[in-house]
Amino acid sequence: MIEVQIENSWKELLGEEFSKPYFSCLVEKIKQEKREGIRVYPPGREIFRAFNLTPLHEVKVVILGQDPYHGEGQANGLCFSVSDNIPFPPSLHNIFKELKNDLGKEIPKSGDLKHWASQGVFLLNAILTVRAGQPASHSNYGWERFTDHVISTISNKREGIIFMLWGNFAKSKKSLINKDSHFILESAHPSPLARGAFFGSAHFSKANQILASMGKDPIIW
């Protein structure tokens, strides 16, 4: 099995995936790019940050992204999130605008969503790495197979999880989720390309209402 720096409960659940040929091939492709001097985001220590901040037993909400931001210093291992002192990408800015409209939360100074992750919001990109300046450049490397397995694992091992599916790509993962055991909230993508269709979805308040109905603590968004 390839040694992956990932939280122990996830490592136990996903160990078989790490030992499969496709995953070894995926790792080798990324290592080869780095040997060739190609910059890959996020940094290696942050590739599995979503898993390390949100163990499976703590997951309450899953938000699915497509792949990491491809600008310097942006990607930090959590979908839609950027590190401190990095300007907000348009999608993240729209997420914060919707949060203000929905719950009256002022737009924060930092775009790092680690405070969501620490409360049980699993911020998963379907593709966990990207070449600098080349969006979706690591699609078809094998990450989608891995993260599809992750989504299925959450669906099978847990109950009452709220899945937020923003945009057509995220919605395409619905077939991996047991709709009888979980809650699915769908909307347009927060990207400006959706022409504002994301606004008014009220997913943040809806998620907290669902959590309250199950006797769980709401998320402090």
CSV table of C-alpha atoms in Angstrom, one decimal:
chain,number,residue,atom,x,y,z
A,1,MET,CA,0.0,0.0,0.0
A,2,ILE,CA,1.2,3.5,-0.8
A,3,GLU,CA,1.9,5.5,2.3
A,4,VAL,CA,-0.7,8.3,2.4
A,5,GLN,CA,-0.8,11.0,5.0
A,6,ILE,CA,-4.4,10.8,6.0
A,7,GLU,CA,-6.5,10.6,9.2
A,8,ASN,CA,-6.4,7.1,10.6
A,9,SER,CA,-10.2,6.2,10.4
A,10,TRP,CA,-10.2,7.2,6.7
A,11,LYS,CA,-6.9,5.3,6.1
A,12,GLU,CA,-8.6,2.1,7.5
A,13,LEU,CA,-11.7,2.6,5.3
A,14,LEU,CA,-9.8,3.5,2.1
A,15,GLY,CA,-6.7,1.3,2.5
A,16,GLU,CA,-7.8,-1.1,-0.2
A,17,GLU,CA,-8.0,1.8,-2.7
A,18,PHE,CA,-4.5,2.9,-1.9
A,19,SER,CA,-3.2,-0.5,-2.7
A,20,LYS,CA,-4.9,-0.8,-6.1
A,21,PRO,CA,-3.0,-0.3,-9.4
A,22,TYR,CA,-4.9,2.7,-10.5
A,23,PHE,CA,-3.9,4.6,-7.4
A,24,SER,CA,-0.3,3.7,-7.8
A,25,CYS,CA,-0.5,4.9,-11.3
A,26,LEU,CA,-2.1,8.2,-10.2
A,27,VAL,CA,0.6,8.8,-7.6
A,28,GLU,CA,3.3,8.1,-10.2
A,29,LYS,CA,1.9,10.5,-12.7
A,30,ILE,CA,1.9,13.3,-10.2
A,31,LYS,CA,5.4,12.5,-9.0
A,32,GLN,CA,6.6,12.5,-12.6
A,33,GLU,CA,5.1,15.9,-13.2
A,34,LYS,CA,6.9,17.2,-10.2
A,35,ARG,CA,10.2,15.7,-11.4
A,36,GLU,CA,9.7,17.6,-14.7
A,37,GLY,CA,9.3,20.8,-12.8
A,38,ILE,CA,5.6,21.2,-13.2
A,39,ARG,CA,3.9,22.9,-10.3
A,40,VAL,CA,1.1,20.9,-8.8
A,41,TYR,CA,-1.5,22.3,-6.4
A,42,PRO,CA,-2.3,21.9,-3.5
A,43,PRO,CA,1.0,21.2,-1.7
A,44,GLY,CA,1.4,17.5,-0.9
A,45,ARG,CA,0.7,17.9,2.8
A,46,GLU,CA,-2.7,19.4,2.0
A,47,ILE,CA,-4.0,17.0,-0.7
A,48,PHE,CA,-5.9,15.1,2.0
A,49,ARG,CA,-6.7,18.1,4.2
A,50,ALA,CA,-10.5,17.6,4.0
A,51,PHE,CA,-10.1,14.1,5.3
A,52,ASN,CA,-7.7,15.1,8.1
A,53,LEU,CA,-10.0,17.9,9.3
A,54,THR,CA,-13.2,15.9,9.1
A,55,PRO,CA,-13.1,12.2,10.1
A,56,LEU,CA,-15.9,10.1,8.8
A,57,HIS,CA,-17.7,9.8,12.1
A,58,GLU,CA,-17.8,13.6,12.4
A,59,VAL,CA,-19.3,14.3,8.9
A,60,LYS,CA,-22.6,16.1,9.0
A,61,VAL,CA,-22.6,17.8,5.6
A,62,VAL,CA,-20.8,17.1,2.4
A,63,ILE,CA,-20.1,19.8,-0.2
A,64,LEU,CA,-18.7,18.6,-3.5
A,65,GLY,CA,-16.4,20.5,-5.7
A,66,GLN,CA,-14.8,19.6,-9.0
A,67,ASP,CA,-11.0,20.2,-8.8
A,68,PRO,CA,-8.7,22.6,-6.9
A,69,TYR,CA,-8.1,26.2,-7.7
A,70,HIS,CA,-5.1,26.4,-10.1
A,71,GLY,CA,-3.7,29.8,-9.2
A,72,GLU,CA,-0.6,30.2,-7.0
A,73,GLY,CA,-1.3,29.9,-3.3
A,74,GLN,CA,-5.1,29.3,-3.8
A,75,ALA,CA,-5.7,25.6,-3.3
A,76,ASN,CA,-5.6,24.4,0.3
A,77,GLY,CA,-7.2,20.9,0.2
A,78,LEU,CA,-10.8,22.0,0.9
A,79,CYS,CA,-13.2,22.6,-2.0
A,80,PHE,CA,-14.0,26.2,-2.7
A,81,SER,CA,-11.6,27.3,0.1
A,82,VAL,CA,-8.5,29.5,-0.1
A,83,SER,CA,-5.8,30.2,2.4
A,84,ASP,CA,-5.6,33.3,4.5
A,85,ASN,CA,-4.6,36.5,2.6
A,86,ILE,CA,-5.6,35.1,-0.8
A,87,PRO,CA,-8.3,37.0,-2.7
A,88,PHE,CA,-11.6,35.2,-3.0
A,89,PRO,CA,-12.2,33.5,-6.3
A,90,PRO,CA,-15.6,34.4,-7.8
A,91,SER,CA,-17.3,31.2,-6.7
A,92,LEU,CA,-16.2,31.6,-3.1
A,93,HIS,CA,-17.3,35.3,-3.2
A,94,ASN,CA,-20.7,34.2,-4.4
A,95,ILE,CA,-20.9,31.5,-1.6
A,96,PHE,CA,-20.3,34.2,1.0
A,97,LYS,CA,-22.9,36.5,-0.7
A,98,GLU,CA,-25.5,33.7,-0.5
A,99,LEU,CA,-24.5,33.1,3.1
A,100,LYS,CA,-25.1,36.7,3.9
A,101,ASN,CA,-28.5,36.7,2.1
A,102,ASP,CA,-29.5,33.5,3.8
A,103,LEU,CA,-28.3,33.9,7.4
A,104,GLY,CA,-27.2,37.5,7.6
A,105,LYS,CA,-23.5,36.5,8.0
A,106,GLU,CA,-21.1,39.3,7.2
A,107,ILE,CA,-18.6,38.4,4.5
A,108,PRO,CA,-15.4,37.2,6.3
A,109,LYS,CA,-11.9,38.4,5.8
A,110,SER,CA,-10.5,34.9,5.3
A,111,GLY,CA,-11.6,32.5,2.7
A,112,ASP,CA,-10.2,29.4,4.6
A,113,LEU,CA,-13.2,27.2,5.3
A,114,LYS,CA,-11.4,25.1,7.9
A,115,HIS,CA,-13.9,26.3,10.6
A,116,TRP,CA,-16.6,24.6,8.5
A,117,ALA,CA,-14.5,21.4,8.2
A,118,SER,CA,-13.9,21.3,12.0
A,119,GLN,CA,-17.6,21.3,12.6
A,120,GLY,CA,-18.3,18.3,10.3
A,121,VAL,CA,-18.6,19.9,6.8
A,122,PHE,CA,-16.6,17.6,4.5
A,123,LEU,CA,-15.3,19.8,1.7
A,124,LEU,CA,-14.4,17.3,-1.0
A,125,ASN,CA,-13.1,17.9,-4.5
A,126,ALA,CA,-13.7,15.1,-6.9
A,127,ILE,CA,-10.2,15.7,-8.3
A,128,LEU,CA,-7.7,16.3,-5.5
A,129,THR,CA,-4.8,17.9,-7.5
A,130,VAL,CA,-4.2,20.2,-10.5
A,131,ARG,CA,-1.4,21.6,-12.6
A,132,ALA,CA,-0.7,25.3,-12.1
A,133,GLY,CA,-2.7,27.4,-14.5
A,134,GLN,CA,-4.5,24.4,-16.0
A,135,PRO,CA,-7.9,23.7,-14.7
A,136,ALA,CA,-9.1,20.0,-14.8
A,137,SER,CA,-5.6,19.0,-15.9
A,138,HIS,CA,-5.7,16.0,-13.5
A,139,SER,CA,-9.1,14.7,-14.6
A,140,ASN,CA,-9.0,11.1,-15.7
A,141,TYR,CA,-5.8,10.5,-13.6
A,142,GLY,CA,-7.9,8.3,-11.3
A,143,TRP,CA,-9.0,10.8,-8.6
A,144,GLU,CA,-12.6,10.5,-9.7
A,145,ARG,CA,-12.6,6.7,-9.1
A,146,PHE,CA,-11.1,7.3,-5.7
A,147,THR,CA,-13.5,10.1,-4.6
A,148,ASP,CA,-16.5,8.2,-6.0
A,149,HIS,CA,-15.5,5.4,-3.6
A,150,VAL,CA,-15.3,8.0,-0.8
A,151,ILE,CA,-18.8,9.3,-1.5
A,152,SER,CA,-20.2,5.7,-1.6
A,153,THR,CA,-18.4,5.0,1.6
A,154,ILE,CA,-20.1,7.9,3.3
A,155,SER,CA,-23.4,6.9,1.9
A,156,ASN,CA,-23.0,3.3,3.1
A,157,LYS,CA,-21.4,3.8,6.5
A,158,ARG,CA,-23.4,6.8,7.7
A,159,GLU,CA,-27.0,8.0,7.9
A,160,GLY,CA,-28.6,11.4,7.8
A,161,ILE,CA,-25.8,13.2,6.0
A,162,ILE,CA,-26.7,16.3,4.1
A,163,PHE,CA,-25.2,16.4,0.6
A,164,MET,CA,-25.0,19.8,-1.1
A,165,LEU,CA,-24.7,19.4,-4.8
A,166,TRP,CA,-23.9,22.6,-6.5
A,167,GLY,CA,-23.9,22.5,-10.3
A,168,ASN,CA,-24.2,19.7,-12.9
A,169,PHE,CA,-20.9,18.1,-12.0
A,170,ALA,CA,-21.9,17.6,-8.4
A,171,LYS,CA,-25.4,16.5,-9.3
A,172,SER,CA,-23.9,13.8,-11.4
A,173,LYS,CA,-22.8,12.1,-8.2
A,174,LYS,CA,-26.4,11.6,-7.0
A,175,SER,CA,-26.3,7.9,-8.1
A,176,LEU,CA,-23.7,7.2,-5.5
A,177,ILE,CA,-25.9,8.4,-2.6
A,178,ASN,CA,-28.6,6.4,-0.9
A,179,LYS,CA,-31.5,8.9,-1.1
A,180,ASP,CA,-33.5,6.9,1.5
A,181,SER,CA,-30.8,7.4,4.1
A,182,HIS,CA,-29.5,10.9,3.4
A,183,PHE,CA,-30.6,14.4,2.5
A,184,ILE,CA,-29.8,15.9,-0.9
A,185,LEU,CA,-29.9,19.7,-1.5
A,186,GLU,CA,-29.3,20.7,-5.2
A,187,SER,CA,-28.7,24.1,-6.7
A,188,ALA,CA,-26.9,25.8,-9.5
A,189,HIS,CA,-23.1,26.3,-9.2
A,190,PRO,CA,-21.9,29.4,-7.3
A,191,SER,CA,-19.8,30.3,-10.3
A,192,PRO,CA,-20.7,33.6,-12.1
A,193,LEU,CA,-21.2,31.5,-15.2
A,194,ALA,CA,-24.5,30.3,-13.6
A,195,ARG,CA,-25.7,34.0,-13.9
A,196,GLY,CA,-26.9,34.2,-10.3
A,197,ALA,CA,-28.9,31.0,-10.2
A,198,PHE,CA,-27.1,29.9,-7.1
A,199,PHE,CA,-28.6,32.8,-5.1
A,200,GLY,CA,-31.7,32.1,-3.1
A,201,SER,CA,-30.9,28.4,-2.7
A,202,ALA,CA,-30.7,28.9,1.1
A,203,HIS,CA,-28.8,25.7,1.6
A,204,PHE,CA,-27.1,27.0,4.7
A,205,SER,CA,-30.3,27.6,6.6
A,206,LYS,CA,-31.9,24.4,5.2
A,207,ALA,CA,-29.0,22.3,6.3
A,208,ASN,CA,-29.2,23.7,9.9
A,209,GLN,CA,-32.9,23.1,10.0
A,210,ILE,CA,-32.3,19.5,9.0
A,211,LEU,CA,-29.6,19.1,11.6
A,212,ALA,CA,-31.9,20.6,14.3
A,213,SER,CA,-34.6,18.1,13.3
A,214,MET,CA,-32.2,15.3,14.0
A,215,GLY,CA,-31.1,16.7,17.3
A,216,LYS,CA,-27.7,17.7,16.0
A,217,ASP,CA,-25.8,21.0,16.6
A,218,PRO,CA,-26.2,23.4,13.7
A,219,ILE,CA,-23.2,24.5,11.7
A,220,ILE,CA,-21.8,27.9,12.5
A,221,TRP,CA,-21.3,29.0,8.9
